[in-house]
Amino acid sequence: MVLDRLTAHKDVARRFLEEARQADRVAEYGELCTADYVEHDPGMPRESVGLAEAREVYRGVAEAFRLRHSVESMAAEDDLVCMRFTVRGQHTGAYEGLAPSGRTFESTGHVTCRFRDGKIAETWFNWDTEGMKEQLAGGSAAPA
């Protein structure tokens, strides 16, 4: 039973990060997360936000970038799933005052998801936003 629960949590976490089903995490938030979901990410305007604000922040990112997240490794224990990931994107829309550049970026990060009743109740993201911004500014090129 514990392995079944951990496997189910890992499947939900992977789907949430990789946006596999609908290629749109904005739509997935409501299905995969609890109503009182909290997202922590130092790269957001506010470090901790609820479900509605997390959706809006991600919507802005998704509208500005053609994104692809890949899970590189994953571990699960009790109600937690931790993932190491790579995010790749192309700057196709306005973002934080930057006009679309067409530039690409590649960045790495970690996220921990806490589950309650089979859904994600809380996440802690930590990824290289400064590296992404440097690449978008032309500081270093991301692999094609």
PDB file of C-alpha atoms in Angstrom:
ATOM      1  CA  MET A   1       0.000   0.000   0.000  1.00  0.00           C
ATOM      2  CA  VAL A   2       2.771   2.482   0.857  1.00  0.00           C
ATOM      3  CA  LEU A   3       4.544   1.784  -2.458  1.00  0.00           C
ATOM      4  CA  ASP A   4       1.270   2.287  -4.355  1.00  0.00           C
ATOM      5  CA  ARG A   5       0.749   5.658  -2.632  1.00  0.00           C
ATOM      6  CA  LEU A   6       4.340   6.753  -3.284  1.00  0.00           C
ATOM      7  CA  THR A   7       4.082   5.702  -6.931  1.00  0.00           C
ATOM      8  CA  ALA A   8       0.820   7.641  -7.302  1.00  0.00           C
ATOM      9  CA  HIS A   9       2.399  10.717  -5.689  1.00  0.00           C
ATOM     10  CA  LYS A  10       5.404  10.489  -8.013  1.00  0.00           C
ATOM     11  CA  ASP A  11       3.107  10.217 -11.042  1.00  0.00           C
ATOM     12  CA  VAL A  12       1.152  13.323 -10.000  1.00  0.00           C
ATOM     13  CA  ALA A  13       4.349  15.260  -9.240  1.00  0.00           C
ATOM     14  CA  ARG A  14       5.870  14.368 -12.616  1.00  0.00           C
ATOM     15  CA  ARG A  15       2.663  15.362 -14.411  1.00  0.00           C
ATOM     16  CA  PHE A  16       2.578  18.659 -12.511  1.00  0.00           C
ATOM     17  CA  LEU A  17       6.170  19.524 -13.389  1.00  0.00           C
ATOM     18  CA  GLU A  18       6.325  18.215 -16.935  1.00  0.00           C
ATOM     19  CA  GLU A  19       2.815  19.405 -17.883  1.00  0.00           C
ATOM     20  CA  ALA A  20       2.497  16.118 -19.757  1.00  0.00           C
ATOM     21  CA  ARG A  21      -1.250  15.704 -20.061  1.00  0.00           C
ATOM     22  CA  GLN A  22      -2.457  19.041 -21.355  1.00  0.00           C
ATOM     23  CA  ALA A  23       0.892  20.789 -21.883  1.00  0.00           C
ATOM     24  CA  ASP A  24      -0.547  23.500 -19.641  1.00  0.00           C
ATOM     25  CA  ARG A  25       0.164  23.637 -15.925  1.00  0.00           C
ATOM     26  CA  VAL A  26      -2.336  26.488 -15.506  1.00  0.00           C
ATOM     27  CA  ALA A  27      -5.165  24.043 -16.211  1.00  0.00           C
ATOM     28  CA  GLU A  28      -3.490  21.292 -14.184  1.00  0.00           C
ATOM     29  CA  TYR A  29      -3.261  23.291 -10.938  1.00  0.00           C
ATOM     30  CA  GLY A  30      -6.968  22.830 -10.208  1.00  0.00           C
ATOM     31  CA  GLU A  31      -6.911  19.101 -10.820  1.00  0.00           C
ATOM     32  CA  LEU A  32      -3.580  18.195  -9.220  1.00  0.00           C
ATOM     33  CA  CYS A  33      -3.483  20.594  -6.251  1.00  0.00           C
ATOM     34  CA  THR A  34      -5.595  21.069  -3.146  1.00  0.00           C
ATOM     35  CA  ALA A  35      -7.853  24.123  -2.878  1.00  0.00           C
ATOM     36  CA  ASP A  36      -5.564  25.525  -0.152  1.00  0.00           C
ATOM     37  CA  TYR A  37      -2.355  24.836  -2.122  1.00  0.00           C
ATOM     38  CA  VAL A  38       0.665  27.028  -1.270  1.00  0.00           C
ATOM     39  CA  GLU A  39       3.628  27.558  -3.592  1.00  0.00           C
ATOM     40  CA  HIS A  40       6.985  28.830  -2.315  1.00  0.00           C
ATOM     41  CA  ASP A  41       9.419  30.169  -4.905  1.00  0.00           C
ATOM     42  CA  PRO A  42      11.977  32.920  -4.244  1.00  0.00           C
ATOM     43  CA  GLY A  43      11.838  33.781  -7.965  1.00  0.00           C
ATOM     44  CA  MET A  44       8.197  34.943  -7.754  1.00  0.00           C
ATOM     45  CA  PRO A  45       7.039  38.477  -6.929  1.00  0.00           C
ATOM     46  CA  ARG A  46       6.031  37.142  -3.472  1.00  0.00           C
ATOM     47  CA  GLU A  47       7.869  34.107  -2.147  1.00  0.00           C
ATOM     48  CA  SER A  48       4.695  32.283  -1.005  1.00  0.00           C
ATOM     49  CA  VAL A  49       1.399  32.362  -2.884  1.00  0.00           C
ATOM     50  CA  GLY A  50      -1.883  30.475  -2.909  1.00  0.00           C
ATOM     51  CA  LEU A  51      -3.478  28.499  -5.714  1.00  0.00           C
ATOM     52  CA  ALA A  52      -5.025  31.399  -7.661  1.00  0.00           C
ATOM     53  CA  GLU A  53      -1.883  33.538  -7.563  1.00  0.00           C
ATOM     54  CA  ALA A  54       0.364  30.573  -8.445  1.00  0.00           C
ATOM     55  CA  ARG A  55      -1.796  29.973 -11.513  1.00  0.00           C
ATOM     56  CA  GLU A  56      -1.540  33.626 -12.559  1.00  0.00           C
ATOM     57  CA  VAL A  57       2.226  33.797 -12.055  1.00  0.00           C
ATOM     58  CA  TYR A  58       2.684  30.617 -14.067  1.00  0.00           C
ATOM     59  CA  ARG A  59       0.272  31.851 -16.757  1.00  0.00           C
ATOM     60  CA  GLY A  60       2.530  34.913 -17.230  1.00  0.00           C
ATOM     61  CA  VAL A  61       5.615  32.722 -17.509  1.00  0.00           C
ATOM     62  CA  ALA A  62       3.898  30.325 -19.930  1.00  0.00           C
ATOM     63  CA  GLU A  63       2.744  33.239 -22.110  1.00  0.00           C
ATOM     64  CA  ALA A  64       6.289  34.663 -22.232  1.00  0.00           C
ATOM     65  CA  PHE A  65       8.173  31.422 -22.868  1.00  0.00           C
ATOM     66  CA  ARG A  66       7.785  28.244 -24.813  1.00  0.00           C
ATOM     67  CA  LEU A  67       8.736  25.924 -21.924  1.00  0.00           C
ATOM     68  CA  ARG A  68       9.717  22.303 -21.513  1.00  0.00           C
ATOM     69  CA  HIS A  69      10.408  20.840 -18.054  1.00  0.00           C
ATOM     70  CA  SER A  70      12.214  17.512 -17.691  1.00  0.00           C
ATOM     71  CA  VAL A  71      12.502  15.529 -14.482  1.00  0.00           C
ATOM     72  CA  GLU A  72      16.120  14.414 -14.072  1.00  0.00           C
ATOM     73  CA  SER A  73      15.669  12.481 -10.807  1.00  0.00           C
ATOM     74  CA  MET A  74      12.985  11.894  -8.224  1.00  0.00           C
ATOM     75  CA  ALA A  75      12.667  10.537  -4.688  1.00  0.00           C
ATOM     76  CA  ALA A  76       9.577  10.004  -2.533  1.00  0.00           C
ATOM     77  CA  GLU A  77       9.053   9.379   1.166  1.00  0.00           C
ATOM     78  CA  ASP A  78       5.964   9.728   3.352  1.00  0.00           C
ATOM     79  CA  ASP A  79       4.003  12.678   1.926  1.00  0.00           C
ATOM     80  CA  LEU A  80       6.926  14.267   0.040  1.00  0.00           C
ATOM     81  CA  VAL A  81       8.207  13.970  -3.520  1.00  0.00           C
ATOM     82  CA  CYS A  82      11.471  15.715  -4.429  1.00  0.00           C
ATOM     83  CA  MET A  83      12.532  16.276  -8.021  1.00  0.00           C
ATOM     84  CA  ARG A  84      15.640  17.613  -9.713  1.00  0.00           C
ATOM     85  CA  PHE A  85      14.670  19.145 -13.036  1.00  0.00           C
ATOM     86  CA  THR A  86      15.841  21.003 -16.114  1.00  0.00           C
ATOM     87  CA  VAL A  87      13.692  23.695 -17.700  1.00  0.00           C
ATOM     88  CA  ARG A  88      14.320  24.833 -21.250  1.00  0.00           C
ATOM     89  CA  GLY A  89      12.557  27.665 -22.968  1.00  0.00           C
ATOM     90  CA  GLN A  90      12.425  30.231 -25.700  1.00  0.00           C
ATOM     91  CA  HIS A  91      11.550  33.840 -24.954  1.00  0.00           C
ATOM     92  CA  THR A  92       8.507  34.459 -27.176  1.00  0.00           C
ATOM     93  CA  GLY A  93       6.519  37.052 -25.169  1.00  0.00           C
ATOM     94  CA  ALA A  94       7.065  40.009 -22.824  1.00  0.00           C
ATOM     95  CA  TYR A  95       8.471  39.056 -19.405  1.00  0.00           C
ATOM     96  CA  GLU A  96       9.301  41.375 -16.493  1.00  0.00           C
ATOM     97  CA  GLY A  97       9.719  44.318 -18.836  1.00  0.00           C
ATOM     98  CA  LEU A  98      11.834  42.392 -21.356  1.00  0.00           C
ATOM     99  CA  ALA A  99      10.555  42.406 -24.925  1.00  0.00           C
ATOM    100  CA  PRO A 100      10.517  38.972 -26.615  1.00  0.00           C
ATOM    101  CA  SER A 101      14.048  38.188 -27.748  1.00  0.00           C
ATOM    102  CA  GLY A 102      13.637  34.761 -29.313  1.00  0.00           C
ATOM    103  CA  ARG A 103      16.613  33.661 -27.200  1.00  0.00           C
ATOM    104  CA  THR A 104      16.648  30.256 -25.572  1.00  0.00           C
ATOM    105  CA  PHE A 105      17.673  29.281 -22.065  1.00  0.00           C
ATOM    106  CA  GLU A 106      18.328  26.181 -20.023  1.00  0.00           C
ATOM    107  CA  SER A 107      18.202  26.196 -16.245  1.00  0.00           C
ATOM    108  CA  THR A 108      18.192  23.607 -13.475  1.00  0.00           C
ATOM    109  CA  GLY A 109      16.348  23.404 -10.199  1.00  0.00           C
ATOM    110  CA  HIS A 110      14.730  21.391  -7.435  1.00  0.00           C
ATOM    111  CA  VAL A 111      11.169  21.182  -6.206  1.00  0.00           C
ATOM    112  CA  THR A 112       9.686  19.422  -3.209  1.00  0.00           C
ATOM    113  CA  CYS A 113       5.971  18.614  -3.301  1.00  0.00           C
ATOM    114  CA  ARG A 114       3.977  17.841  -0.145  1.00  0.00           C
ATOM    115  CA  PHE A 115       0.889  15.704  -0.686  1.00  0.00           C
ATOM    116  CA  ARG A 116      -2.415  15.494   1.144  1.00  0.00           C
ATOM    117  CA  ASP A 117      -5.170  13.102   0.080  1.00  0.00           C
ATOM    118  CA  GLY A 118      -3.443  12.348  -3.228  1.00  0.00           C
ATOM    119  CA  LYS A 119      -3.065  15.979  -4.298  1.00  0.00           C
ATOM    120  CA  ILE A 120      -0.227  18.473  -4.040  1.00  0.00           C
ATOM    121  CA  ALA A 121      -0.826  20.712  -1.021  1.00  0.00           C
ATOM    122  CA  GLU A 122       2.452  22.647  -1.041  1.00  0.00           C
ATOM    123  CA  THR A 123       5.554  23.066  -3.194  1.00  0.00           C
ATOM    124  CA  TRP A 124       8.989  24.567  -2.602  1.00  0.00           C
ATOM    125  CA  PHE A 125      10.753  25.558  -5.832  1.00  0.00           C
ATOM    126  CA  ASN A 126      14.380  26.585  -6.068  1.00  0.00           C
ATOM    127  CA  TRP A 127      15.790  27.107  -9.540  1.00  0.00           C
ATOM    128  CA  ASP A 128      18.394  29.205 -11.291  1.00  0.00           C
ATOM    129  CA  THR A 129      16.329  32.244 -12.319  1.00  0.00           C
ATOM    130  CA  GLU A 130      19.425  34.456 -12.431  1.00  0.00           C
ATOM    131  CA  GLY A 131      21.086  32.076 -14.889  1.00  0.00           C
ATOM    132  CA  MET A 132      17.953  32.170 -17.015  1.00  0.00           C
ATOM    133  CA  LYS A 133      17.905  35.988 -17.016  1.00  0.00           C
ATOM    134  CA  GLU A 134      21.609  36.097 -17.909  1.00  0.00           C
ATOM    135  CA  GLN A 135      21.020  33.806 -20.874  1.00  0.00           C
ATOM    136  CA  LEU A 136      18.051  35.911 -22.018  1.00  0.00           C
ATOM    137  CA  ALA A 137      20.174  39.046 -21.818  1.00  0.00           C
ATOM    138  CA  GLY A 138      22.736  37.384 -24.088  1.00  0.00           C
ATOM    139  CA  GLY A 139      25.308  36.636 -21.361  1.00  0.00           C
ATOM    140  CA  SER A 140      25.694  32.981 -22.262  1.00  0.00           C
ATOM    141  CA  ALA A 141      23.971  30.865 -24.840  1.00  0.00           C
ATOM    142  CA  ALA A 142      21.837  27.894 -23.915  1.00  0.00           C
ATOM    143  CA  PRO A 143      22.177  24.686 -25.922  1.00  0.00           C
ATOM    144  CA  ALA A 144      19.811  24.589 -28.897  1.00  0.00           C
TER     145      ALA A 144
END
